[in-house]
Amino acid sequence: MPFITSRRDQPLMSTPPATNSLPKIVRAIHWISVLAIFFALGLAWLHDISDDDALNANIIGLHRQLGLLVLLLLALRLLARWTHRREHVGEVLPATLRLAGAASHLVLYAMLLAMPLLGWAMTNARGHAVSLFNLISLPALVAADPDLADSLQDWHEWGAWLLIGLVTLHVLAALWHHWVRRDGVLASMLPLVSRRPKP
């Protein structure tokens, strides 16, 4: 039976729960950002264990471009979310979960903004210019200052650990939605993943 009705024939239960369907452009930006972040973190780890100065210079250069890519994708993501409405399908998440999700996304977005800007400022403080894809010269955020550069590097490293923690919580939350709530949140971001049926 698709509906359970009262004596007044008012629906008490709608169709099986689902979740919001995200626009394809938002999903694409999300996964490109994920890849860029993981590659950037991997390059930072490789830089820490490498003693080859020439290799490290190339690693830092690529790491910097990936950070700028994340910054650019963040701007595109916010624009896409503003211009593309979600399609509401079936059950809407409870208010507490919606607020928690919105708060976690806000913190993640703040970190995705802060991390590239810290790296950009740190590069300037080291006395180096920054360019986007080695094609577009970007303005200096700060003047050359070795002491400031050291402080910015510390903040950048602490921010990286915080970002790793946030991403881990984000993944765990997605798995909880998929395996416990079975509400289709993960399926809305992964087209090849089907929503698990309610028991």
Short mmCIF file of N, CA, C and O in Angstrom, two decimals, residues 20-84:
data_model
loop_
_atom_site.label_atom_id
_atom_site.label_comp_id
_atom_site.label_asym_id
_atom_site.label_seq_id
_atom_site.Cartn_x
_atom_site.Cartn_y
_atom_site.Cartn_z
N ASN A 20 17.74 14.80 -0.81
CA ASN A 20 17.83 15.82 -1.83
C ASN A 20 18.73 15.35 -2.97
O ASN A 20 19.77 14.74 -2.73
N SER A 21 18.33 15.65 -4.17
CA SER A 21 19.14 15.32 -5.33
C SER A 21 20.00 16.53 -5.70
O SER A 21 19.47 17.59 -6.00
N LEU A 22 21.31 16.36 -5.65
CA LEU A 22 22.20 17.47 -5.94
C LEU A 22 22.43 17.59 -7.44
O LEU A 22 22.53 16.60 -8.15
N PRO A 23 22.53 18.82 -7.95
CA PRO A 23 22.81 19.02 -9.37
C PRO A 23 24.13 18.35 -9.75
O PRO A 23 25.07 18.26 -8.94
N LYS A 24 24.22 17.90 -10.99
CA LYS A 24 25.42 17.21 -11.46
C LYS A 24 26.66 18.09 -11.34
O LYS A 24 27.74 17.60 -11.03
N ILE A 25 26.51 19.39 -11.60
CA ILE A 25 27.66 20.29 -11.53
C ILE A 25 28.22 20.36 -10.11
O ILE A 25 29.43 20.39 -9.90
N VAL A 26 27.34 20.33 -9.11
CA VAL A 26 27.78 20.37 -7.71
C VAL A 26 28.50 19.09 -7.35
O VAL A 26 29.55 19.10 -6.70
N ARG A 27 27.97 17.96 -7.82
CA ARG A 27 28.62 16.67 -7.54
C ARG A 27 29.98 16.61 -8.22
O ARG A 27 30.96 16.12 -7.63
N ALA A 28 30.07 17.10 -9.45
CA ALA A 28 31.35 17.07 -10.16
C ALA A 28 32.39 17.93 -9.44
O ALA A 28 33.53 17.50 -9.25
N ILE A 29 31.99 19.14 -9.04
CA ILE A 29 32.92 20.02 -8.32
C ILE A 29 33.35 19.38 -7.01
O ILE A 29 34.52 19.46 -6.61
N HIS A 30 32.40 18.74 -6.33
CA HIS A 30 32.72 18.08 -5.06
C HIS A 30 33.82 17.05 -5.23
O HIS A 30 34.81 17.04 -4.49
N TRP A 31 33.68 16.16 -6.22
CA TRP A 31 34.64 15.07 -6.36
C TRP A 31 35.97 15.54 -6.94
O TRP A 31 37.03 14.98 -6.61
N ILE A 32 35.95 16.55 -7.79
CA ILE A 32 37.22 17.12 -8.26
C ILE A 32 37.96 17.76 -7.09
O ILE A 32 39.19 17.64 -6.95
N SER A 33 37.21 18.43 -6.20
CA SER A 33 37.81 19.03 -5.01
C SER A 33 38.42 17.96 -4.11
O SER A 33 39.51 18.14 -3.57
N VAL A 34 37.70 16.86 -3.94
CA VAL A 34 38.20 15.75 -3.12
C VAL A 34 39.54 15.25 -3.65
O VAL A 34 40.51 15.06 -2.91
N LEU A 35 39.59 15.02 -4.97
CA LEU A 35 40.84 14.54 -5.57
C LEU A 35 41.97 15.55 -5.39
O LEU A 35 43.10 15.18 -5.06
N ALA A 36 41.66 16.83 -5.60
CA ALA A 36 42.69 17.86 -5.46
C ALA A 36 43.21 17.93 -4.03
O ALA A 36 44.42 18.06 -3.80
N ILE A 37 42.30 17.82 -3.06
CA ILE A 37 42.71 17.87 -1.65
C ILE A 37 43.60 16.69 -1.29
O ILE A 37 44.64 16.85 -0.65
N PHE A 38 43.20 15.49 -1.71
CA PHE A 38 43.99 14.31 -1.36
C PHE A 38 45.35 14.32 -2.05
O PHE A 38 46.36 13.93 -1.46
N PHE A 39 45.40 14.78 -3.30
CA PHE A 39 46.68 14.89 -3.98
C PHE A 39 47.56 15.93 -3.30
O PHE A 39 48.78 15.73 -3.14
N ALA A 40 46.98 17.04 -2.88
CA ALA A 40 47.74 18.09 -2.20
C ALA A 40 48.30 17.56 -0.88
O ALA A 40 49.46 17.83 -0.53
N LEU A 41 47.48 16.83 -0.12
CA LEU A 41 47.95 16.26 1.14
C LEU A 41 49.05 15.23 0.89
O LEU A 41 50.04 15.16 1.63
N GLY A 42 48.86 14.42 -0.15
CA GLY A 42 49.88 13.42 -0.47
C GLY A 42 51.20 14.07 -0.87
O GLY A 42 52.27 13.59 -0.48
N LEU A 43 51.13 15.15 -1.62
CA LEU A 43 52.35 15.86 -2.01
C LEU A 43 53.04 16.48 -0.80
O LEU A 43 54.28 16.49 -0.72
N ALA A 44 52.25 17.00 0.15
CA ALA A 44 52.84 17.55 1.37
C ALA A 44 53.58 16.48 2.15
O ALA A 44 54.68 16.72 2.68
N TRP A 45 52.98 15.29 2.23
CA TRP A 45 53.64 14.17 2.92
C TRP A 45 54.91 13.77 2.17
O TRP A 45 55.95 13.52 2.79
N LEU A 46 54.85 13.70 0.84
CA LEU A 46 56.02 13.33 0.05
C LEU A 46 57.13 14.36 0.22
O LEU A 46 58.32 14.00 0.31
N HIS A 47 56.77 15.62 0.30
CA HIS A 47 57.76 16.69 0.51
C HIS A 47 58.49 16.50 1.84
O HIS A 47 59.69 16.72 1.95
N ASP A 48 57.75 16.08 2.86
CA ASP A 48 58.34 15.91 4.20
C ASP A 48 59.36 14.78 4.25
O ASP A 48 60.29 14.83 5.06
N ILE A 49 59.18 13.77 3.40
CA ILE A 49 60.09 12.62 3.47
C ILE A 49 61.17 12.66 2.40
O ILE A 49 62.06 11.81 2.38
N SER A 50 61.11 13.64 1.50
CA SER A 50 62.07 13.72 0.41
C SER A 50 63.24 14.64 0.77
O SER A 50 63.05 15.68 1.40
N ASP A 51 64.43 14.24 0.37
CA ASP A 51 65.64 15.05 0.58
C ASP A 51 66.15 15.65 -0.72
O ASP A 51 67.21 16.28 -0.75
N ASP A 52 65.41 15.45 -1.78
CA ASP A 52 65.82 15.94 -3.10
C ASP A 52 65.29 17.36 -3.28
O ASP A 52 64.08 17.58 -3.40
N ASP A 53 66.18 18.34 -3.31
CA ASP A 53 65.76 19.74 -3.39
C ASP A 53 65.00 20.05 -4.68
O ASP A 53 64.00 20.78 -4.66
N ALA A 54 65.49 19.51 -5.80
CA ALA A 54 64.82 19.77 -7.08
C ALA A 54 63.43 19.16 -7.09
O ALA A 54 62.45 19.79 -7.54
N LEU A 55 63.32 17.93 -6.57
CA LEU A 55 62.02 17.27 -6.51
C LEU A 55 61.08 18.04 -5.59
O LEU A 55 59.89 18.24 -5.91
N ASN A 56 61.61 18.49 -4.45
CA ASN A 56 60.78 19.22 -3.50
C ASN A 56 60.25 20.53 -4.08
O ASN A 56 59.12 20.94 -3.79
N ALA A 57 61.07 21.18 -4.90
CA ALA A 57 60.63 22.42 -5.54
C ALA A 57 59.45 22.15 -6.46
O ALA A 57 58.47 22.91 -6.50
N ASN A 58 59.53 21.06 -7.22
CA ASN A 58 58.42 20.69 -8.11
C ASN A 58 57.18 20.27 -7.31
O ASN A 58 56.05 20.59 -7.70
N ILE A 59 57.42 19.56 -6.20
CA ILE A 59 56.31 19.13 -5.36
C ILE A 59 55.56 20.33 -4.80
O ILE A 59 54.33 20.40 -4.84
N ILE A 60 56.31 21.29 -4.28
CA ILE A 60 55.69 22.48 -3.70
C ILE A 60 54.93 23.28 -4.77
O ILE A 60 53.84 23.80 -4.53
N GLY A 61 55.52 23.35 -5.96
CA GLY A 61 54.85 24.06 -7.05
C GLY A 61 53.52 23.42 -7.39
O GLY A 61 52.51 24.12 -7.56
N LEU A 62 53.50 22.09 -7.49
CA LEU A 62 52.25 21.39 -7.81
C LEU A 62 51.27 21.48 -6.65
O LEU A 62 50.06 21.66 -6.86
N HIS A 63 51.79 21.36 -5.42
CA HIS A 63 50.95 21.48 -4.23
C HIS A 63 50.25 22.85 -4.21
O HIS A 63 49.05 22.96 -3.91
N ARG A 64 51.01 23.88 -4.54
CA ARG A 64 50.46 25.24 -4.55
C ARG A 64 49.35 25.37 -5.61
O ARG A 64 48.31 25.99 -5.34
N GLN A 65 49.56 24.79 -6.80
CA GLN A 65 48.54 24.88 -7.84
C GLN A 65 47.27 24.12 -7.46
O GLN A 65 46.16 24.55 -7.76
N LEU A 66 47.45 22.99 -6.78
CA LEU A 66 46.28 22.24 -6.33
C LEU A 66 45.50 23.03 -5.29
O LEU A 66 44.26 23.01 -5.27
N GLY A 67 46.22 23.73 -4.42
CA GLY A 67 45.54 24.58 -3.43
C GLY A 67 44.74 25.68 -4.10
O GLY A 67 43.60 25.96 -3.71
N LEU A 68 45.33 26.30 -5.11
CA LEU A 68 44.61 27.35 -5.83
C LEU A 68 43.41 26.77 -6.59
O LEU A 68 42.37 27.42 -6.72
N LEU A 69 43.56 25.54 -7.09
CA LEU A 69 42.44 24.87 -7.76
C LEU A 69 41.30 24.65 -6.78
O LEU A 69 40.12 24.86 -7.12
N VAL A 70 41.63 24.23 -5.55
CA VAL A 70 40.60 24.03 -4.53
C VAL A 70 39.88 25.36 -4.24
O VAL A 70 38.66 25.39 -4.09
N LEU A 71 40.64 26.44 -4.19
CA LEU A 71 40.06 27.76 -3.95
C LEU A 71 39.11 28.16 -5.09
O LEU A 71 38.01 28.66 -4.85
N LEU A 72 39.54 27.91 -6.32
CA LEU A 72 38.71 28.21 -7.48
C LEU A 72 37.45 27.35 -7.49
O LEU A 72 36.35 27.84 -7.76
N LEU A 73 37.61 26.07 -7.17
CA LEU A 73 36.46 25.17 -7.14
C LEU A 73 35.48 25.55 -6.04
O LEU A 73 34.27 25.37 -6.20
N LEU A 74 36.00 26.06 -4.93
CA LEU A 74 35.12 26.50 -3.85
C LEU A 74 34.22 27.64 -4.34
O LEU A 74 33.01 27.66 -4.07
N ALA A 75 34.81 28.58 -5.06
CA ALA A 75 34.02 29.69 -5.60
C ALA A 75 32.97 29.17 -6.58
O ALA A 75 31.80 29.60 -6.55
N LEU A 76 33.35 28.22 -7.43
CA LEU A 76 32.40 27.65 -8.38
C LEU A 76 31.31 26.85 -7.67
O LEU A 76 30.14 26.88 -8.07
N ARG A 77 31.70 26.15 -6.60
CA ARG A 77 30.73 25.36 -5.84
C ARG A 77 29.66 26.26 -5.21
O ARG A 77 28.47 25.98 -5.27
N LEU A 78 30.11 27.34 -4.59
CA LEU A 78 29.18 28.26 -3.96
C LEU A 78 28.26 28.91 -5.00
O LEU A 78 27.06 29.08 -4.77
N LEU A 79 28.83 29.24 -6.15
CA LEU A 79 28.03 29.81 -7.23
C LEU A 79 27.00 28.79 -7.73
O LEU A 79 25.83 29.13 -7.96
N ALA A 80 27.45 27.54 -7.88
CA ALA A 80 26.54 26.49 -8.38
C ALA A 80 25.43 26.22 -7.38
O ALA A 80 24.27 26.02 -7.76
N ARG A 81 25.75 26.22 -6.09
CA ARG A 81 24.72 25.99 -5.08
C ARG A 81 23.71 27.14 -5.05
O ARG A 81 22.55 26.95 -4.72
N TRP A 82 24.18 28.34 -5.37
CA TRP A 82 23.31 29.50 -5.35
C TRP A 82 22.39 29.54 -6.58
O TRP A 82 21.24 29.97 -6.50
N THR A 83 22.91 29.07 -7.71
CA THR A 83 22.16 29.15 -8.96
C THR A 83 21.38 27.88 -9.29
O THR A 83 20.50 27.92 -10.13
N HIS A 84 21.72 26.76 -8.65
CA HIS A 84 21.04 25.50 -8.94
C HIS A 84 20.30 25.03 -7.69
O HIS A 84 20.92 24.76 -6.67
#
